[in-house]
Structure formats: C-alpha cells, structure tokens
Tab-separated table of N, CA, C and O in Angstrom:
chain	number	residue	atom	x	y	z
A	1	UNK	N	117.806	149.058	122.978
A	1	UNK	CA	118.723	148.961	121.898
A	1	UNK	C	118.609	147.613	121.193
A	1	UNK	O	118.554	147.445	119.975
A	2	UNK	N	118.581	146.687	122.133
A	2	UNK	CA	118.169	145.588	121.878
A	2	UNK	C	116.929	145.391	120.554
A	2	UNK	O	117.104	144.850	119.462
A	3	UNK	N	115.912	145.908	120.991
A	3	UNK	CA	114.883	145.377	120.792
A	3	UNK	C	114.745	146.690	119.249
A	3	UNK	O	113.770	146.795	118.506
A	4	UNK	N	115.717	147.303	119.195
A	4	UNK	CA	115.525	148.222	117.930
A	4	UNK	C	116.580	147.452	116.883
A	4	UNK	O	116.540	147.821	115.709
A	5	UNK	N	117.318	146.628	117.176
A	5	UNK	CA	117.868	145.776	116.182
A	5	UNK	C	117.382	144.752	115.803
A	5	UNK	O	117.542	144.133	114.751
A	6	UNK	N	116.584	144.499	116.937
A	6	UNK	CA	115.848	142.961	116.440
A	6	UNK	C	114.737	143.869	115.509
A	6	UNK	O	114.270	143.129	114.643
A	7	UNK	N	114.190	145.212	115.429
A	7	UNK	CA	112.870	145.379	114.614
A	7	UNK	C	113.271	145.523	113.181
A	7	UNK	O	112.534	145.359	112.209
A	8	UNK	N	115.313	146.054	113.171
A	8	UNK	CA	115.930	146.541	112.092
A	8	UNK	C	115.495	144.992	111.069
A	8	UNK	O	114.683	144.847	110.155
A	9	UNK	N	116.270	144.206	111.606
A	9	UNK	CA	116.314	142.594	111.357
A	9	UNK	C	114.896	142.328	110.665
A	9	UNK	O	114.924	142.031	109.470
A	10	UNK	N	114.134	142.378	111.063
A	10	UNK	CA	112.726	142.220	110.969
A	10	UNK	C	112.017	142.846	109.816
A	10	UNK	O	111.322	142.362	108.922
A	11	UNK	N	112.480	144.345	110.158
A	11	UNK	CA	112.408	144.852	108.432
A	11	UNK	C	112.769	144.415	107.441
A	11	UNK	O	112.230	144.049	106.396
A	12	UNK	N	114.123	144.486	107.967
A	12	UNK	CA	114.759	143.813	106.403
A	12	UNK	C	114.698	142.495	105.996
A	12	UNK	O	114.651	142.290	104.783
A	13	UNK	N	114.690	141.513	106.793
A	13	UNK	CA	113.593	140.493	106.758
A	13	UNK	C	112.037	140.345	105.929
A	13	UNK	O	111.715	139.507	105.086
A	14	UNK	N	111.332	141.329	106.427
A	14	UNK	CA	110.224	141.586	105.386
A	14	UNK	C	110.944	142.317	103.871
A	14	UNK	O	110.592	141.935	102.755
A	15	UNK	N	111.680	143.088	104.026
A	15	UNK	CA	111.878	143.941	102.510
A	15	UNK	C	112.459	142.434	102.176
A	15	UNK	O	111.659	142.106	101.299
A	16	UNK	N	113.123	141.600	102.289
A	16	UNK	CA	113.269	140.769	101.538
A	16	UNK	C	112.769	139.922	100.859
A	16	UNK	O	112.784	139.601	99.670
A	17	UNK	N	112.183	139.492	102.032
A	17	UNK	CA	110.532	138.472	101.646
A	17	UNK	C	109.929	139.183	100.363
A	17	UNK	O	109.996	138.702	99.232
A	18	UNK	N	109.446	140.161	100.624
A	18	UNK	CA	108.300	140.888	99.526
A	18	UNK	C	109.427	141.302	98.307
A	18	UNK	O	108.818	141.572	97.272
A	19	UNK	N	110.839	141.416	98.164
A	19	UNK	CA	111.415	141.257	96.995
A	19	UNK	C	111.335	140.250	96.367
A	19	UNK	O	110.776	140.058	95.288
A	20	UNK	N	112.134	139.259	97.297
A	20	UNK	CA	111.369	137.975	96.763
A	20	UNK	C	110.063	137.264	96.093
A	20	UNK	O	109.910	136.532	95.115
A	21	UNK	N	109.376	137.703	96.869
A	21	UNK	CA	107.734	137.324	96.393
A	21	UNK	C	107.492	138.353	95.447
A	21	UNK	O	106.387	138.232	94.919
A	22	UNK	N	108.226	139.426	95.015
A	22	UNK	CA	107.796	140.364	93.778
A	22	UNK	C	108.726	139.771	92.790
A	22	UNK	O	108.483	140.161	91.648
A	23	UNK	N	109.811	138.870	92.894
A	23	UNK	CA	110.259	138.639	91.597
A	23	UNK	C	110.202	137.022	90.925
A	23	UNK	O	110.605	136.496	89.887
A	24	UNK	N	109.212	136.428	92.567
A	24	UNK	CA	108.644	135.119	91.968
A	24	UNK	C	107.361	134.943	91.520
A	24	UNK	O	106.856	133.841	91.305
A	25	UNK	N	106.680	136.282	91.335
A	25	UNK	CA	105.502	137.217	90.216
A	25	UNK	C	105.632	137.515	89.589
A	25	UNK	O	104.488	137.848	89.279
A	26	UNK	N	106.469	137.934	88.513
A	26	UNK	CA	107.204	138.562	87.802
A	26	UNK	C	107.400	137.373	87.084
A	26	UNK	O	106.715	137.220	86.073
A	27	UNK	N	108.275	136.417	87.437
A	27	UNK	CA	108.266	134.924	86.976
A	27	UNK	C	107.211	134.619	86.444
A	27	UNK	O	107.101	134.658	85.218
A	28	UNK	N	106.119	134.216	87.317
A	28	UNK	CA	105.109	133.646	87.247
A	28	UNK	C	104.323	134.231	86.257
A	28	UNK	O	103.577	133.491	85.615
A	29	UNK	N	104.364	135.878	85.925
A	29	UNK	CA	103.584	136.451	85.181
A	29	UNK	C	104.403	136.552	83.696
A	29	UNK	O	103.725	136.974	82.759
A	30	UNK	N	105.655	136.233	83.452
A	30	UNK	CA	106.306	136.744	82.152
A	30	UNK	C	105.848	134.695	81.896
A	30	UNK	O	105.627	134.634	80.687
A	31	UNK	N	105.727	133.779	82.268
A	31	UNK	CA	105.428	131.981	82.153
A	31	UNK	C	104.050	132.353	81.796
A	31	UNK	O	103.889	132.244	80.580
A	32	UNK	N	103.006	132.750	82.416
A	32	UNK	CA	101.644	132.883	81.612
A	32	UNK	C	101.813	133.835	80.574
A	32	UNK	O	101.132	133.444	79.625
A	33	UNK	N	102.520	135.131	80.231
A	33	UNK	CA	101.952	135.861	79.487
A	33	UNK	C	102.436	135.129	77.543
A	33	UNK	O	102.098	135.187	76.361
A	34	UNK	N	103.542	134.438	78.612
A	34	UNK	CA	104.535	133.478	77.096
A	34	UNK	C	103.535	132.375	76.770
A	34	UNK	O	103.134	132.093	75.641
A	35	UNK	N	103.099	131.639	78.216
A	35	UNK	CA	101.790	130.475	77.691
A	35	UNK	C	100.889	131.127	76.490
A	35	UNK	O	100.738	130.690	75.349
A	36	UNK	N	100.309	132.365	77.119
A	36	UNK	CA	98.957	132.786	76.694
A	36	UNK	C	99.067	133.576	74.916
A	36	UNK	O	98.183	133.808	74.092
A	37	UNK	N	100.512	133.796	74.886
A	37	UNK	CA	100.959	134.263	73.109
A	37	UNK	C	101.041	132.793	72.625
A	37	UNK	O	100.669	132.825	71.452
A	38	UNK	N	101.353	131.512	72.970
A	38	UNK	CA	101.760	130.874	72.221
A	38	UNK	C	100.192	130.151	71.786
A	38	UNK	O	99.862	129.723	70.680
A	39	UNK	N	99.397	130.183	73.037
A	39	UNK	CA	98.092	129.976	72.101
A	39	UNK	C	97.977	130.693	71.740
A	39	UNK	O	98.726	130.538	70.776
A	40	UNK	N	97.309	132.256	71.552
A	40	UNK	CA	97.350	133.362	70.455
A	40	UNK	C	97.861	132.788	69.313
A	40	UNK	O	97.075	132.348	68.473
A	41	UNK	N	99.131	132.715	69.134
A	41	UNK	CA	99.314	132.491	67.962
A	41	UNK	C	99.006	131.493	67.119
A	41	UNK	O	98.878	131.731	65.918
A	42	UNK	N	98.795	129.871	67.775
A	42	UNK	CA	98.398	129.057	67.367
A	42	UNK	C	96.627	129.129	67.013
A	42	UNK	O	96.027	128.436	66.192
A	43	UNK	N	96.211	129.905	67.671
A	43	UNK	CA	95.043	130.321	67.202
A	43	UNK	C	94.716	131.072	66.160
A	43	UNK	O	93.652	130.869	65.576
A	44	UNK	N	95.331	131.772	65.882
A	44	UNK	CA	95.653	133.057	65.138
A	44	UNK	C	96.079	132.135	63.551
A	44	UNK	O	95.348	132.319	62.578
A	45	UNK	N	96.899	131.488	63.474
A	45	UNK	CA	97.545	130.661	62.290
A	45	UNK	C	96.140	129.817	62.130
A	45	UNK	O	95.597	130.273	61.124
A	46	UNK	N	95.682	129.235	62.449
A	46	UNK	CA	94.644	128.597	62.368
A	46	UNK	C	93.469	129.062	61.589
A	46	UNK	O	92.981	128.378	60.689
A	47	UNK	N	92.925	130.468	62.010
A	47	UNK	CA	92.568	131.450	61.338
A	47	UNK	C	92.537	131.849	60.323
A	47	UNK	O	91.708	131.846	59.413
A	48	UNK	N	94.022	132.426	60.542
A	48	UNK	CA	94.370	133.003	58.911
A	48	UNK	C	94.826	131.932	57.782
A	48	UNK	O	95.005	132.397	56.656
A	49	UNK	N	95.078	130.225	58.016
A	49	UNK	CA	95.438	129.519	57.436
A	49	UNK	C	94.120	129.160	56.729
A	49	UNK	O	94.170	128.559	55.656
A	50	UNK	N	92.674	129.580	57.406
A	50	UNK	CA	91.553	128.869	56.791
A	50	UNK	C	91.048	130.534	56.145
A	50	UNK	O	90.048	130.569	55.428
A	51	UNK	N	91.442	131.216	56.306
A	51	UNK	CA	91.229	132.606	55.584
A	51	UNK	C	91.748	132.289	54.173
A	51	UNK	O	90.894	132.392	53.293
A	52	UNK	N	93.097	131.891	53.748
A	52	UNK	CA	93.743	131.584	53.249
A	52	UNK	C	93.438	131.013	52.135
A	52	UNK	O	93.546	131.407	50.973
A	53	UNK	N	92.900	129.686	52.750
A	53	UNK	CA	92.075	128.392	51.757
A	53	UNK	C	90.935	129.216	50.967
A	53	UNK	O	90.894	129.486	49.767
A	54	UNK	N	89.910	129.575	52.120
A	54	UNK	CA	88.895	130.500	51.418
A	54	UNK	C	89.352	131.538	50.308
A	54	UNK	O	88.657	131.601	49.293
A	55	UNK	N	90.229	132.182	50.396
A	55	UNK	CA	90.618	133.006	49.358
A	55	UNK	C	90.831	132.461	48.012
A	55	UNK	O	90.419	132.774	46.895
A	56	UNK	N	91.760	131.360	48.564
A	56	UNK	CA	91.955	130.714	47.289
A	56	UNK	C	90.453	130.103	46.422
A	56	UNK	O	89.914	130.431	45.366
A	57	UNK	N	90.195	129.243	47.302
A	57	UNK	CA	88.549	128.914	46.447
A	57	UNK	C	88.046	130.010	45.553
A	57	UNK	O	87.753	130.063	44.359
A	58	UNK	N	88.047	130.769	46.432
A	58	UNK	CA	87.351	132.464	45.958
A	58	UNK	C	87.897	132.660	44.730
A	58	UNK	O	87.158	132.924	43.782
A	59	UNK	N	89.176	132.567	44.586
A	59	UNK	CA	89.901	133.093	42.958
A	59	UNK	C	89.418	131.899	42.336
A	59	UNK	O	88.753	132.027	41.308
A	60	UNK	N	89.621	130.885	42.744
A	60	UNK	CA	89.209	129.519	41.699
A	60	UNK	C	87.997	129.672	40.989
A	60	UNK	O	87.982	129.865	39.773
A	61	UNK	N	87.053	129.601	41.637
A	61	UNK	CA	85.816	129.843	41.395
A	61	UNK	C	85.668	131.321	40.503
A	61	UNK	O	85.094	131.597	39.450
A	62	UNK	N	86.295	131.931	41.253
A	62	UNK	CA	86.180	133.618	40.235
A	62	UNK	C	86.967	133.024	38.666
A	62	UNK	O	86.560	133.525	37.618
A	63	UNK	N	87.703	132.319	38.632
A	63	UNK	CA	88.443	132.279	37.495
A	63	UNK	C	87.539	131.037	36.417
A	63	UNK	O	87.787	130.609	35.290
A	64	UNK	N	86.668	130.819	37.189
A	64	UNK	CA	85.738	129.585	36.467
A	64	UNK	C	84.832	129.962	35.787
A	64	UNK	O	84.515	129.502	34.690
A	65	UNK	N	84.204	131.038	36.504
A	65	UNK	CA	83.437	131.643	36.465
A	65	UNK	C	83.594	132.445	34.975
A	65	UNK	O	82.598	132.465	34.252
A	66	UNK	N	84.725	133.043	34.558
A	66	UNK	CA	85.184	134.027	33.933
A	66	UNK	C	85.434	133.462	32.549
A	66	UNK	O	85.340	133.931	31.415
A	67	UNK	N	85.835	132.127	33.117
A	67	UNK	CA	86.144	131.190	31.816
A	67	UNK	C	84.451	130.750	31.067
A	67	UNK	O	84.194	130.659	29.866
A	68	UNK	N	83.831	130.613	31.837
A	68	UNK	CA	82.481	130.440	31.357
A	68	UNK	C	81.936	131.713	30.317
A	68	UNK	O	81.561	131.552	29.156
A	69	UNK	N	81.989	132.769	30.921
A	69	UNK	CA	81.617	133.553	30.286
A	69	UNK	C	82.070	134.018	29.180
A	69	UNK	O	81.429	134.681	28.364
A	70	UNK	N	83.150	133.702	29.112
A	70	UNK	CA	84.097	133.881	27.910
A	70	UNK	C	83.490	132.845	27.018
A	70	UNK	O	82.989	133.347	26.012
A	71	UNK	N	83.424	131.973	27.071
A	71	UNK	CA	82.764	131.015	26.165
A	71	UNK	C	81.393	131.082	25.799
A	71	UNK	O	81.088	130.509	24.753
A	72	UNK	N	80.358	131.756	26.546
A	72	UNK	CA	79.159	132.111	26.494
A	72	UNK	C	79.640	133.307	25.258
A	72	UNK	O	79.210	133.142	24.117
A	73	UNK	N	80.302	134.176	25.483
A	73	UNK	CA	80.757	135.213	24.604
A	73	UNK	C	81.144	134.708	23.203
A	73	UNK	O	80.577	135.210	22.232
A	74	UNK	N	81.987	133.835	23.046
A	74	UNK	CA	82.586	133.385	22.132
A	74	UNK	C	81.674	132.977	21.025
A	74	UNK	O	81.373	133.540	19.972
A	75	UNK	N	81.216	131.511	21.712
A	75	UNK	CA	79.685	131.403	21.476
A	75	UNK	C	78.892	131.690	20.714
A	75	UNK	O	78.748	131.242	19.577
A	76	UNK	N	78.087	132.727	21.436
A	76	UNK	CA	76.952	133.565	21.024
A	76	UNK	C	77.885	134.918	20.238
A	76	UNK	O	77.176	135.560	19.463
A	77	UNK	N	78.629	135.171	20.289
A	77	UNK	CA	78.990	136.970	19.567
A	77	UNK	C	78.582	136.867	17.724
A	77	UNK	O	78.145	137.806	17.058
A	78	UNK	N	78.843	135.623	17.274
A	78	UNK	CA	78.993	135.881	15.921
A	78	UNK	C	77.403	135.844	15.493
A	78	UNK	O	77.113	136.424	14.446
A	79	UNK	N	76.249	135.129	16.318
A	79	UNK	CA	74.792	135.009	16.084
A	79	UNK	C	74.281	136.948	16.144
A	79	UNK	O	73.840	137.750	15.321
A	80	UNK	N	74.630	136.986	17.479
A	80	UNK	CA	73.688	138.473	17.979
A	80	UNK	C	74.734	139.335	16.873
A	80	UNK	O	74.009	140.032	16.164
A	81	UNK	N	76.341	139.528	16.464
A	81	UNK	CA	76.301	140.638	15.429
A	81	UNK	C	75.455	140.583	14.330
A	81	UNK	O	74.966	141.580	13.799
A	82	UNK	N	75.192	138.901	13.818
A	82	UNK	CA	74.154	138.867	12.753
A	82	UNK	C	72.939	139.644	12.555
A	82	UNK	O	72.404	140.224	11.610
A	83	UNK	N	72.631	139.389	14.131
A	83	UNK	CA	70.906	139.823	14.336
A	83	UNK	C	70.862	141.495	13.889
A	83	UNK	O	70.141	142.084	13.084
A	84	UNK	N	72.345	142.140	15.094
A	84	UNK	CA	72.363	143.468	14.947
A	84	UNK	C	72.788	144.031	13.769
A	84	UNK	O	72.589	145.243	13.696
A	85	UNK	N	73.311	143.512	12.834
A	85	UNK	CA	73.599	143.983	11.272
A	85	UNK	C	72.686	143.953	10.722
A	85	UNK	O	72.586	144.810	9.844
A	86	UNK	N	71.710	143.145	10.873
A	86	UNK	CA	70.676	142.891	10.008
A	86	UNK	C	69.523	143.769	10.515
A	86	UNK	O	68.793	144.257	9.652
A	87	UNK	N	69.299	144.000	11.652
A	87	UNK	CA	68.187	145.039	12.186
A	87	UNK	C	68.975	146.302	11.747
A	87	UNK	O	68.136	147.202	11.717
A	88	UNK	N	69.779	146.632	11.511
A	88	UNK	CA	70.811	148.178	11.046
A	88	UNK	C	70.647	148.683	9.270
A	88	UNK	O	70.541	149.788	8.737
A	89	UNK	N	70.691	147.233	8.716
A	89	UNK	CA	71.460	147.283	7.505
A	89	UNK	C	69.799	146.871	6.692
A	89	UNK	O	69.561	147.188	5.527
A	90	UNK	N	69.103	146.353	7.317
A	90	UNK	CA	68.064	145.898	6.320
A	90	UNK	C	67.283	146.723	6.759
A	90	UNK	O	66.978	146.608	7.946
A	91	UNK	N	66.583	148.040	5.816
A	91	UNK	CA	65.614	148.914	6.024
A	91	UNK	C	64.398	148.689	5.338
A	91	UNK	O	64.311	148.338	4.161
A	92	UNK	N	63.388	148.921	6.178
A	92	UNK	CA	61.633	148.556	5.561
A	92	UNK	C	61.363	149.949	5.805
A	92	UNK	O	61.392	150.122	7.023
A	93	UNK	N	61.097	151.091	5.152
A	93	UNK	CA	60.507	152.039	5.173
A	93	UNK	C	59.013	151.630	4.950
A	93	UNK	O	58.441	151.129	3.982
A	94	UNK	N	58.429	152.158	6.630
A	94	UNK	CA	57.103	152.310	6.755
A	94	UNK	C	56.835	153.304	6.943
A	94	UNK	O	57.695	154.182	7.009
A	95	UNK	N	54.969	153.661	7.171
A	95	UNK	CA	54.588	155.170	7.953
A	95	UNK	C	54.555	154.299	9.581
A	95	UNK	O	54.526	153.071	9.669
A	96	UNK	N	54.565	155.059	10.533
A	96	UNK	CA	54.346	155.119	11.914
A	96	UNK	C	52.873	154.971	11.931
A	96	UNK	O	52.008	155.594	11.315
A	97	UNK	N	52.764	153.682	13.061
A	97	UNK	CA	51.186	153.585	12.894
A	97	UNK	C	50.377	154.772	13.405
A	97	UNK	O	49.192	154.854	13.084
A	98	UNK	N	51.003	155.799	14.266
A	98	UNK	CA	50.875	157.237	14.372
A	98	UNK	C	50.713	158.349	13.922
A	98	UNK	O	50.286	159.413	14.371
A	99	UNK	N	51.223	157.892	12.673
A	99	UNK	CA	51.153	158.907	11.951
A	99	UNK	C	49.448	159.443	11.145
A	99	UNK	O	48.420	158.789	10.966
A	100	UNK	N	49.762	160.751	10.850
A	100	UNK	CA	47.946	161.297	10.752
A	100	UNK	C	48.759	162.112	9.319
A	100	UNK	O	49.793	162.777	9.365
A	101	UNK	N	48.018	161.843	8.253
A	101	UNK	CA	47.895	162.433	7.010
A	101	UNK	C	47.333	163.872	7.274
A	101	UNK	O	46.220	163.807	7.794
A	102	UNK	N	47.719	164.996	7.094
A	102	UNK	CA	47.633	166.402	7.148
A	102	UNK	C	47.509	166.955	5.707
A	102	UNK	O	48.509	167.452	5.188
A	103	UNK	N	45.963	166.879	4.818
A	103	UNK	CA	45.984	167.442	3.743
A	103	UNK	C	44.577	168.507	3.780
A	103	UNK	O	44.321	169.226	2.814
C-alpha cells in the first residue's frame, strides 16, 4: 500500500514536471517566434523601403524622359509637316521609268 502511494506521488510528480517543462517551451517558443518576426520585419521594411526609392527613380527618369521627347516633338513637328506638305502638294508629273510605250 505503501509503496503504491509513493508510485501515485511519483506520477504526479512527473505529470508535473513535464507540465511544467511544456509550458517553459511554449515560453521559450512564443520569445523566439516574436524575436524571429521582429527581424522579418525589419528586414522586410528594408526591402520594400529600397523598392520604394527605385520606383521613384523609375517615374523620375520616366518623366524626363517624356519631357525630352516632347521637345524633340515640338522641335522638329513644324520642319517634317513642311517636308510632308510639300512632297503631297508639289506634283511633278512624270512617266515611270517602267513604263513601255504600247503603239
């Protein structure tokens, strides 16, 4: 009788222990999983903060870009309608150096 209370003891002794040691894991694992997001995220911002920059360049440059061409346009538009009015509007009736007289 004895010796079946001391094994009761003993059990519950262990179920305690291993509660214990399951909820100072539990601890231990919710302290790393909080470590391991807070780099994530600081990594992550880092990232997308230089994603960010790049984008912006990207429009800058796209918008430089755009401005150039506009001025290339500006520019040049009033020369080349000249050219193209004048190749339209001024006619030289020739024969085709192809062409074969059929008499």
């Amino acid at each position: 009788m004895i010796e079946e209370e001391r094994k009761k003891k003993e059990s519950k002794g262990k179920g305690k222990r291993l509660k214990q040691a399951k909820e100072e894991a539990m601890v231990e694992i919710d302290q790393y999983r909080m470590q391991r997001d807070k780099e994530f995220r600081l990594i992550q911002s880092k990232i997308m903060g230089s994603q960010s920059n790049l984008s912006d360049e990207i429009e800058e440059q796209t918008l430089g870009k755009i401005q150039e061409l506009n001025g290339h346009y500006n520019k040049h538009m009033e020369s080349v309608m000249n050219q193209l009015l004048s190749m339209v509007c001024d006619m030289k009736p020739e024969i085709h150096v192809n062409y074969r007289a059929t008499n």
